mmCIF file of C-alpha atoms and ligand atoms in Angstrom:
data_model
loop_
_atom_site.group_PDB
_atom_site.id
_atom_site.type_symbol
_atom_site.label_atom_id
_atom_site.label_comp_id
_atom_site.label_asym_id
_atom_site.label_seq_id
_atom_site.Cartn_x
_atom_site.Cartn_y
_atom_site.Cartn_z
ATOM 1 C CA UNK A 1 127.965 108.352 138.135
ATOM 2 C CA UNK A 2 129.963 109.965 135.325
ATOM 3 C CA UNK A 3 128.116 112.307 132.962
ATOM 4 C CA UNK A 4 127.635 110.841 129.478
ATOM 5 C CA UNK A 5 128.042 114.247 127.764
ATOM 6 C CA UNK A 6 128.661 117.935 128.469
ATOM 7 C CA UNK A 7 125.034 118.964 127.970
ATOM 8 C CA UNK A 8 122.934 120.092 130.958
ATOM 9 C CA UNK A 9 120.967 117.532 133.049
ATOM 10 C CA UNK A 10 117.532 116.717 131.598
ATOM 11 C CA UNK A 11 115.584 118.012 134.595
ATOM 12 C CA UNK A 12 117.163 121.436 134.045
ATOM 13 C CA UNK A 13 116.511 121.295 130.295
ATOM 14 C CA UNK A 14 112.852 120.425 130.779
ATOM 15 C CA UNK A 15 112.345 123.116 133.419
ATOM 16 C CA UNK A 16 114.104 125.750 131.302
ATOM 17 C CA UNK A 17 111.897 124.990 128.275
ATOM 18 C CA UNK A 18 108.718 124.470 130.318
ATOM 19 C CA UNK A 19 108.193 121.063 128.682
ATOM 20 C CA UNK A 20 105.236 119.587 130.552
ATOM 21 C CA UNK A 21 104.377 116.029 129.486
ATOM 22 C CA UNK A 22 101.254 115.577 127.336
ATOM 23 C CA UNK A 23 99.242 112.408 127.769
ATOM 24 C CA UNK A 24 97.742 112.690 124.285
ATOM 25 C CA UNK A 25 101.262 112.249 122.833
ATOM 26 C CA UNK A 26 102.136 109.329 125.136
ATOM 27 C CA UNK A 27 104.809 111.413 126.845
ATOM 28 C CA UNK A 28 106.632 109.662 129.682
ATOM 29 C CA UNK A 29 110.198 110.902 129.693
ATOM 30 C CA UNK A 30 113.387 109.154 130.745
ATOM 31 C CA UNK A 31 115.604 111.627 132.578
ATOM 32 C CA UNK A 32 118.417 109.368 133.845
ATOM 33 C CA UNK A 33 121.115 109.516 131.189
ATOM 34 C CA UNK A 34 122.969 106.500 132.535
ATOM 35 C CA UNK A 35 119.757 104.541 132.035
ATOM 36 C CA UNK A 36 119.250 105.845 128.498
ATOM 37 C CA UNK A 37 122.867 104.968 127.634
ATOM 38 C CA UNK A 38 122.200 101.472 128.987
ATOM 39 C CA UNK A 39 119.103 101.158 126.760
ATOM 40 C CA UNK A 40 121.174 102.340 123.770
ATOM 41 C CA UNK A 41 123.739 99.583 124.513
ATOM 42 C CA UNK A 42 120.992 96.937 124.213
ATOM 43 C CA UNK A 43 120.986 97.667 120.473
ATOM 44 C CA UNK A 44 124.575 96.372 120.190
ATOM 45 C CA UNK A 45 127.548 98.195 118.693
ATOM 46 C CA UNK A 46 126.138 101.322 117.031
ATOM 47 C CA UNK A 47 129.414 102.776 115.812
ATOM 48 C CA UNK A 48 128.935 101.643 112.206
ATOM 49 C CA UNK A 49 125.178 102.096 112.256
ATOM 50 C CA UNK A 50 122.552 104.717 111.494
ATOM 51 C CA UNK A 51 119.727 104.816 114.034
ATOM 52 C CA UNK A 52 116.055 105.676 113.646
ATOM 53 C CA UNK A 53 114.594 107.044 116.873
ATOM 54 C CA UNK A 54 110.845 107.654 117.060
ATOM 55 C CA UNK A 55 109.719 110.212 119.631
ATOM 56 C CA UNK A 56 112.970 111.634 121.076
ATOM 57 C CA UNK A 57 111.026 114.044 123.335
ATOM 58 C CA UNK A 58 113.593 116.036 125.338
ATOM 59 C CA UNK A 59 116.313 113.737 123.992
ATOM 60 C CA UNK A 60 117.420 111.510 126.871
ATOM 61 C CA UNK A 61 117.631 108.400 124.691
ATOM 62 C CA UNK A 62 118.961 110.467 121.764
ATOM 63 C CA UNK A 63 121.862 111.564 123.958
ATOM 64 C CA UNK A 64 122.418 107.953 125.017
ATOM 65 C CA UNK A 65 122.529 106.830 121.381
ATOM 66 C CA UNK A 66 124.974 109.564 120.355
ATOM 67 C CA UNK A 67 127.189 109.064 123.424
ATOM 68 C CA UNK A 68 127.265 105.321 122.644
ATOM 69 C CA UNK A 69 128.675 106.154 119.208
ATOM 70 C CA UNK A 70 125.767 105.912 116.730
ATOM 71 C CA UNK A 71 127.029 107.005 113.308
ATOM 72 C CA UNK A 72 123.921 109.098 112.717
ATOM 73 C CA UNK A 73 120.543 109.419 114.472
ATOM 74 C CA UNK A 74 117.331 110.362 112.672
ATOM 75 C CA UNK A 75 114.978 111.574 115.413
ATOM 76 C CA UNK A 76 111.316 111.956 114.402
ATOM 77 C CA UNK A 77 109.288 113.972 116.909
ATOM 78 C CA UNK A 78 105.690 115.101 116.550
ATOM 79 C CA UNK A 79 105.808 117.675 119.362
ATOM 80 C CA UNK A 80 107.384 120.900 118.080
ATOM 81 C CA UNK A 81 108.023 122.061 121.683
ATOM 82 C CA UNK A 82 110.929 119.578 121.765
ATOM 83 C CA UNK A 83 112.734 121.034 118.747
ATOM 84 C CA UNK A 84 114.855 123.737 120.440
ATOM 85 C CA UNK A 85 116.053 121.154 122.975
ATOM 86 C CA UNK A 86 116.919 118.665 120.233
ATOM 87 C CA UNK A 87 118.711 121.379 118.243
ATOM 88 C CA UNK A 88 121.046 121.927 121.213
ATOM 89 C CA UNK A 89 121.874 118.204 121.231
ATOM 90 C CA UNK A 90 122.541 118.350 117.484
ATOM 91 C CA UNK A 91 124.946 121.241 118.029
ATOM 92 C CA UNK A 92 126.905 119.159 120.554
ATOM 93 C CA UNK A 93 127.208 116.289 118.015
ATOM 94 C CA UNK A 94 127.813 118.078 114.688
ATOM 95 C CA UNK A 95 126.548 116.248 111.619
ATOM 96 C CA UNK A 96 125.277 113.231 113.578
ATOM 97 C CA UNK A 97 121.703 114.181 114.510
ATOM 98 C CA UNK A 98 118.933 114.887 112.018
ATOM 99 C CA UNK A 99 115.650 116.032 113.532
ATOM 100 C CA UNK A 100 112.300 115.803 111.780
ATOM 101 C CA UNK A 101 109.205 117.473 113.196
ATOM 102 C CA UNK A 102 106.765 114.897 111.834
ATOM 103 C CA UNK A 103 104.466 111.984 112.540
ATOM 104 C CA UNK A 104 106.642 108.842 112.421
ATOM 105 C CA UNK A 105 103.789 107.002 110.669
ATOM 106 C CA UNK A 106 104.235 109.324 107.685
ATOM 107 C CA UNK A 107 108.027 109.212 107.196
ATOM 108 C CA UNK A 108 110.129 106.931 104.986
ATOM 109 C CA UNK A 109 113.405 106.645 106.983
ATOM 110 C CA UNK A 110 115.298 105.343 103.942
ATOM 111 C CA UNK A 111 115.160 108.861 102.501
ATOM 112 C CA UNK A 112 117.424 109.938 105.396
ATOM 113 C CA UNK A 113 119.463 106.940 106.551
ATOM 114 C CA UNK A 114 122.093 104.557 105.183
ATOM 115 C CA UNK A 115 122.228 100.854 105.977
ATOM 116 C CA UNK A 116 122.983 99.233 108.349
ATOM 117 C CA UNK A 117 120.092 100.718 110.329
ATOM 118 C CA UNK A 118 118.941 100.043 113.886
ATOM 119 C CA UNK A 119 115.660 101.298 115.282
ATOM 120 C CA UNK A 120 115.817 102.345 118.933
ATOM 121 C CA UNK A 121 112.905 104.066 120.666
ATOM 122 C CA UNK A 122 110.945 104.648 123.826
ATOM 123 C CA UNK A 123 107.713 104.453 121.887
ATOM 124 C CA UNK A 124 104.594 106.508 122.487
ATOM 125 C CA UNK A 125 102.045 103.910 123.629
ATOM 126 C CA UNK A 126 99.376 105.178 121.224
ATOM 127 C CA UNK A 127 101.335 104.333 118.047
ATOM 128 C CA UNK A 128 103.826 101.752 119.362
ATOM 129 C CA UNK A 129 101.945 98.631 118.267
ATOM 130 C CA UNK A 130 101.059 100.113 114.876
ATOM 131 C CA UNK A 131 104.729 100.947 114.218
ATOM 132 C CA UNK A 132 105.903 97.496 115.312
ATOM 133 C CA UNK A 133 103.404 95.769 113.012
ATOM 134 C CA UNK A 134 104.522 97.967 110.115
ATOM 135 C CA UNK A 135 108.198 97.200 110.783
ATOM 136 C CA UNK A 136 107.401 93.472 110.795
ATOM 137 C CA UNK A 137 105.130 93.340 107.757
ATOM 138 C CA UNK A 138 106.748 95.049 104.769
ATOM 139 C CA UNK A 139 106.048 93.213 101.500
ATOM 140 C CA UNK A 140 109.733 92.341 101.035
ATOM 141 C CA UNK A 141 112.190 90.803 103.476
ATOM 142 C CA UNK A 142 114.825 91.476 104.841
ATOM 143 C CA UNK A 143 113.614 94.940 105.890
ATOM 144 C CA UNK A 144 115.636 98.186 105.946
ATOM 145 C CA UNK A 145 116.416 97.645 109.658
ATOM 146 C CA UNK A 146 118.707 95.038 111.227
ATOM 147 C CA UNK A 147 117.330 95.297 114.746
ATOM 148 C CA UNK A 148 114.562 96.979 116.729
ATOM 149 C CA UNK A 149 115.230 97.926 120.364
ATOM 150 C CA UNK A 150 111.943 99.205 121.695
ATOM 151 C CA UNK A 151 110.419 100.232 124.989
ATOM 152 C CA UNK A 152 106.817 99.150 125.529
ATOM 153 C CA UNK A 153 104.452 98.739 128.421
ATOM 154 C CA UNK A 154 105.599 95.439 129.948
ATOM 155 C CA UNK A 155 102.342 93.702 129.091
ATOM 156 C CA UNK A 156 102.832 94.538 125.391
ATOM 157 C CA UNK A 157 106.487 93.402 125.562
ATOM 158 C CA UNK A 158 105.302 90.085 127.008
ATOM 159 C CA UNK A 159 102.850 89.682 124.138
ATOM 160 C CA UNK A 160 105.672 90.189 121.616
ATOM 161 C CA UNK A 161 107.890 87.452 123.112
ATOM 162 C CA UNK A 162 105.031 85.102 124.164
ATOM 163 C CA UNK A 163 105.393 81.364 123.594
ATOM 164 C CA UNK A 164 102.708 79.405 121.692
ATOM 165 C CA UNK A 165 100.052 78.147 124.075
ATOM 166 C CA UNK A 166 100.530 80.943 126.619
ATOM 167 C CA UNK A 167 97.807 83.473 127.440
ATOM 168 C CA UNK A 168 99.767 86.356 125.924
ATOM 169 C CA UNK A 169 100.274 84.507 122.599
ATOM 170 C CA UNK A 170 98.604 86.254 119.691
ATOM 171 C CA UNK A 171 99.100 88.502 116.711
ATOM 172 C CA UNK A 172 102.236 90.274 117.990
ATOM 173 C CA UNK A 173 104.060 87.058 118.943
ATOM 174 C CA UNK A 174 103.159 85.454 115.620
ATOM 175 C CA UNK A 175 104.345 88.372 113.514
ATOM 176 C CA UNK A 176 107.508 88.842 115.615
ATOM 177 C CA UNK A 177 108.277 85.113 115.616
ATOM 178 C CA UNK A 178 107.687 84.849 111.879
ATOM 179 C CA UNK A 179 110.449 87.240 110.837
ATOM 180 C CA UNK A 180 112.588 87.989 113.906
ATOM 181 C CA UNK A 181 114.159 86.705 117.083
ATOM 182 C CA UNK A 182 112.598 88.664 119.947
ATOM 183 C CA UNK A 183 113.544 88.840 123.624
ATOM 184 C CA UNK A 184 113.005 91.127 126.591
ATOM 185 C CA UNK A 185 116.370 92.669 127.535
ATOM 186 C CA UNK A 186 115.410 95.121 130.322
ATOM 187 C CA UNK A 187 112.539 95.795 132.669
ATOM 188 C CA UNK A 188 111.886 99.252 134.088
ATOM 189 C CA UNK A 189 109.727 100.345 137.038
ATOM 190 C CA UNK A 190 107.207 103.190 136.629
ATOM 191 C CA UNK A 191 109.500 105.510 138.627
ATOM 192 C CA UNK A 192 112.087 105.448 135.832
ATOM 193 C CA UNK A 193 109.801 107.836 133.911
ATOM 194 C CA UNK A 194 108.503 111.377 134.397
ATOM 195 C CA UNK A 195 105.580 111.361 134.841
ATOM 196 C CA UNK A 196 105.493 107.774 136.178
ATOM 197 C CA UNK A 197 103.005 105.646 134.198
ATOM 198 C CA UNK A 198 100.664 103.262 136.047
ATOM 199 C CA UNK A 199 102.364 100.165 134.645
ATOM 200 C CA UNK A 200 105.849 98.673 134.353
ATOM 201 C CA UNK A 201 107.793 98.910 131.092
ATOM 202 C CA UNK A 202 110.195 96.636 129.258
ATOM 203 C CA UNK A 203 112.677 96.888 126.409
ATOM 204 C CA UNK A 204 112.329 94.296 123.652
ATOM 205 C CA UNK A 205 115.162 93.567 121.236
ATOM 206 C CA UNK A 206 114.150 92.085 117.875
ATOM 207 C CA UNK A 207 116.747 90.909 115.399
ATOM 208 C CA UNK A 208 115.567 90.519 111.809
ATOM 209 C CA UNK A 209 115.962 86.981 110.445
ATOM 210 C CA UNK A 210 117.621 86.764 107.014
ATOM 211 C CA UNK A 211 114.369 85.254 105.767
ATOM 212 C CA UNK A 212 110.974 84.535 107.346
ATOM 213 C CA UNK A 213 110.620 81.182 109.135
ATOM 214 C CA UNK A 214 107.924 80.124 106.629
ATOM 215 C CA UNK A 215 106.914 81.654 103.292
ATOM 216 C CA UNK A 216 103.743 83.760 103.322
ATOM 217 C CA UNK A 217 102.395 87.035 101.958
ATOM 218 C CA UNK A 218 102.836 89.590 104.769
ATOM 219 C CA UNK A 219 99.577 91.453 104.213
ATOM 220 C CA UNK A 220 97.494 88.284 104.098
ATOM 221 C CA UNK A 221 99.191 86.793 107.167
ATOM 222 C CA UNK A 222 98.687 90.026 109.102
ATOM 223 C CA UNK A 223 94.977 90.089 108.155
ATOM 224 C CA UNK A 224 94.531 86.463 109.203
ATOM 225 C CA UNK A 225 96.201 86.777 112.612
ATOM 226 C CA UNK A 226 94.466 90.103 113.290
ATOM 227 C CA UNK A 227 91.023 88.650 112.510
ATOM 228 C CA UNK A 228 91.741 85.305 114.201
ATOM 229 C CA UNK A 229 92.911 86.803 117.498
ATOM 230 C CA UNK A 230 90.413 89.645 117.461
ATOM 231 C CA UNK A 231 87.783 87.007 118.207
ATOM 232 C CA UNK A 232 90.065 84.457 119.817
ATOM 233 C CA UNK A 233 87.265 82.449 121.484
ATOM 234 C CA UNK A 234 85.542 81.835 118.143
ATOM 235 C CA UNK A 235 86.241 78.982 115.738
ATOM 236 C CA UNK A 236 88.361 79.989 112.749
ATOM 237 C CA UNK A 237 85.550 79.360 110.265
ATOM 238 C CA UNK A 238 83.637 82.164 112.042
ATOM 239 C CA UNK A 239 86.450 84.541 113.075
ATOM 240 C CA UNK A 240 88.010 84.487 109.576
ATOM 241 C CA UNK A 241 84.763 84.767 107.627
ATOM 242 C CA UNK A 242 85.484 88.411 106.738
ATOM 243 C CA UNK A 243 88.741 87.350 105.023
ATOM 244 C CA UNK A 244 87.059 85.137 102.420
ATOM 245 C CA UNK A 245 83.604 83.569 101.856
ATOM 246 C CA UNK A 246 85.498 80.333 101.068
ATOM 247 C CA UNK A 247 87.475 80.358 104.298
ATOM 248 C CA UNK A 248 86.258 76.928 105.428
ATOM 249 C CA UNK A 249 87.575 75.315 102.226
ATOM 250 C CA UNK A 250 90.847 77.280 102.496
ATOM 251 C CA UNK A 251 91.351 76.081 106.073
ATOM 252 C CA UNK A 252 90.943 72.468 104.960
ATOM 253 C CA UNK A 253 93.310 72.979 101.982
ATOM 254 C CA UNK A 254 95.895 74.400 104.403
ATOM 255 C CA UNK A 255 95.543 71.277 106.575
ATOM 256 C CA UNK A 256 93.748 73.106 109.414
ATOM 257 C CA UNK A 257 90.512 72.295 111.209
ATOM 258 C CA UNK A 258 87.795 74.961 110.637
ATOM 259 C CA UNK A 259 86.601 74.293 114.197
ATOM 260 C CA UNK A 260 89.971 75.190 115.760
ATOM 261 C CA UNK A 261 90.523 78.551 117.445
ATOM 262 C CA UNK A 262 93.351 80.941 116.527
ATOM 263 C CA UNK A 263 95.343 80.087 119.651
ATOM 264 C CA UNK A 264 95.481 76.407 118.589
ATOM 265 C CA UNK A 265 97.181 77.252 115.276
ATOM 266 C CA UNK A 266 100.958 77.278 114.971
ATOM 267 C CA UNK A 267 102.926 79.881 113.059
ATOM 268 C CA UNK A 268 103.512 77.269 110.364
ATOM 269 C CA UNK A 269 99.746 76.663 110.148
ATOM 270 C CA UNK A 270 98.936 80.373 109.806
ATOM 271 C CA UNK A 271 101.603 80.718 107.082
ATOM 272 C CA UNK A 272 100.140 77.731 105.203
ATOM 273 C CA UNK A 273 96.687 79.323 105.370
ATOM 274 C CA UNK A 274 98.083 82.696 104.220
ATOM 275 C CA UNK A 275 99.602 80.972 101.168
ATOM 276 C CA UNK A 276 96.295 79.315 100.267
ATOM 277 C CA UNK A 277 94.267 82.522 100.719
ATOM 278 C CA UNK A 278 96.829 84.612 98.817
ATOM 279 C CA UNK A 279 97.009 82.107 95.934
ATOM 280 C CA UNK A 280 93.200 82.132 95.713
ATOM 281 C CA UNK A 281 93.119 85.962 95.677
ATOM 282 C CA UNK A 282 95.835 86.371 93.079
ATOM 283 C CA UNK A 283 94.557 83.327 91.170
HETATM 284 N N1 LIG B 301 112.334 109.303 123.940
HETATM 285 C C1 LIG B 301 111.863 110.176 125.002
HETATM 286 C C2 LIG B 301 112.293 109.620 126.332
HETATM 287 O O1 LIG B 301 112.625 108.439 126.377
HETATM 288 O O2 LIG B 301 112.286 110.370 127.315
HETATM 289 C C3 LIG B 301 110.345 110.378 124.966
HETATM 290 C C4 LIG B 301 109.536 109.123 124.956
HETATM 291 S S1 LIG B 301 107.795 109.381 125.087
HETATM 292 C C5 LIG B 301 107.273 107.797 125.707
HETATM 293 C C6 LIG B 301 107.191 109.276 123.414
HETATM 294 C C7 LIG B 301 107.553 110.463 122.494
HETATM 295 O O3 LIG B 301 106.995 110.224 121.198
HETATM 296 C C8 LIG B 301 107.042 111.816 122.928
HETATM 297 O O4 LIG B 301 108.084 112.764 122.867
HETATM 298 C C9 LIG B 301 105.933 112.167 121.914
HETATM 299 O O5 LIG B 301 105.792 113.543 121.682
HETATM 300 C C10 LIG B 301 106.430 111.438 120.679
HETATM 301 N N2 LIG B 301 105.382 111.045 119.721
HETATM 302 C C11 LIG B 301 104.097 110.693 119.973
HETATM 303 N N3 LIG B 301 103.461 110.326 118.838
HETATM 304 C C12 LIG B 301 104.374 110.448 117.841
HETATM 305 C C13 LIG B 301 104.333 110.210 116.432
HETATM 306 N N4 LIG B 301 103.221 109.775 115.839
HETATM 307 N N5 LIG B 301 105.466 110.434 115.725
HETATM 308 C C14 LIG B 301 106.587 110.894 116.304
HETATM 309 N N6 LIG B 301 106.683 111.139 117.647
HETATM 310 C C15 LIG B 301 105.593 110.905 118.390
#
């Protein structure tokens, strides 16, 4: 297959820099540049877009994003061993790659990027869910990003796109379904990565809705679905007790049965409850 750029193959780059993968940083690298370009294309036309990439590692996906025409890429990488490699990529794409040696949980991307913004990342498994929840639950909507194109372990991807009533349905599906359209756009076998993880992976594409499907305060909704699904076998009056001592009354006001379990409650029902709880708190 044709090379996507004039930079050396990733296997050579990794060997030259002695970049051994670290489990503690969730490092499973993609070395096939045709595959990373294909993942970049799942984000749509990037030519008029800035891109936030979390965890570029040795830069396979970064190269895919730049080769596919991203206007600018902000790559946030915690592992300083990757910086010399990323600098070489930046030199091949002058003015289009900004590299930050930082923890992505600590950075405000709006200080570096212009709208429209897409987020594209092969996420480290240890912070992937936390980042997704943060991207879905800012206080104001629409968010700074138009779409998220994210690689997860397949089981997590399935939880994000899960239908109500299915086993995988829970907090991630509720939050994703509340403010975005989410679908799985690619599945990848373990062998696509170095080192190969034990499980399959999948890319999820989430497109931000112009407004949430139902009104609700993001923080309250997130607390409710987290508590409700944390103890999913329990009745809501028990699993949500930590949210408010008056939870039983709030459930009734929201039109829900205190004896129902979280998995029996629709997105609309959770949003109604979030409105009641939030109104009570802000009185
Ligand atoms: N994008 C590369 C690829 O596809 O080959 C690497 C993906 S690897 C699954 C995840 C990357 O995220 C690693 O390079 C790791 O060092 C980095 N990382 C882990 N935790 C991070 C954090 N909190 N902030 C920024 N980067 C992080």
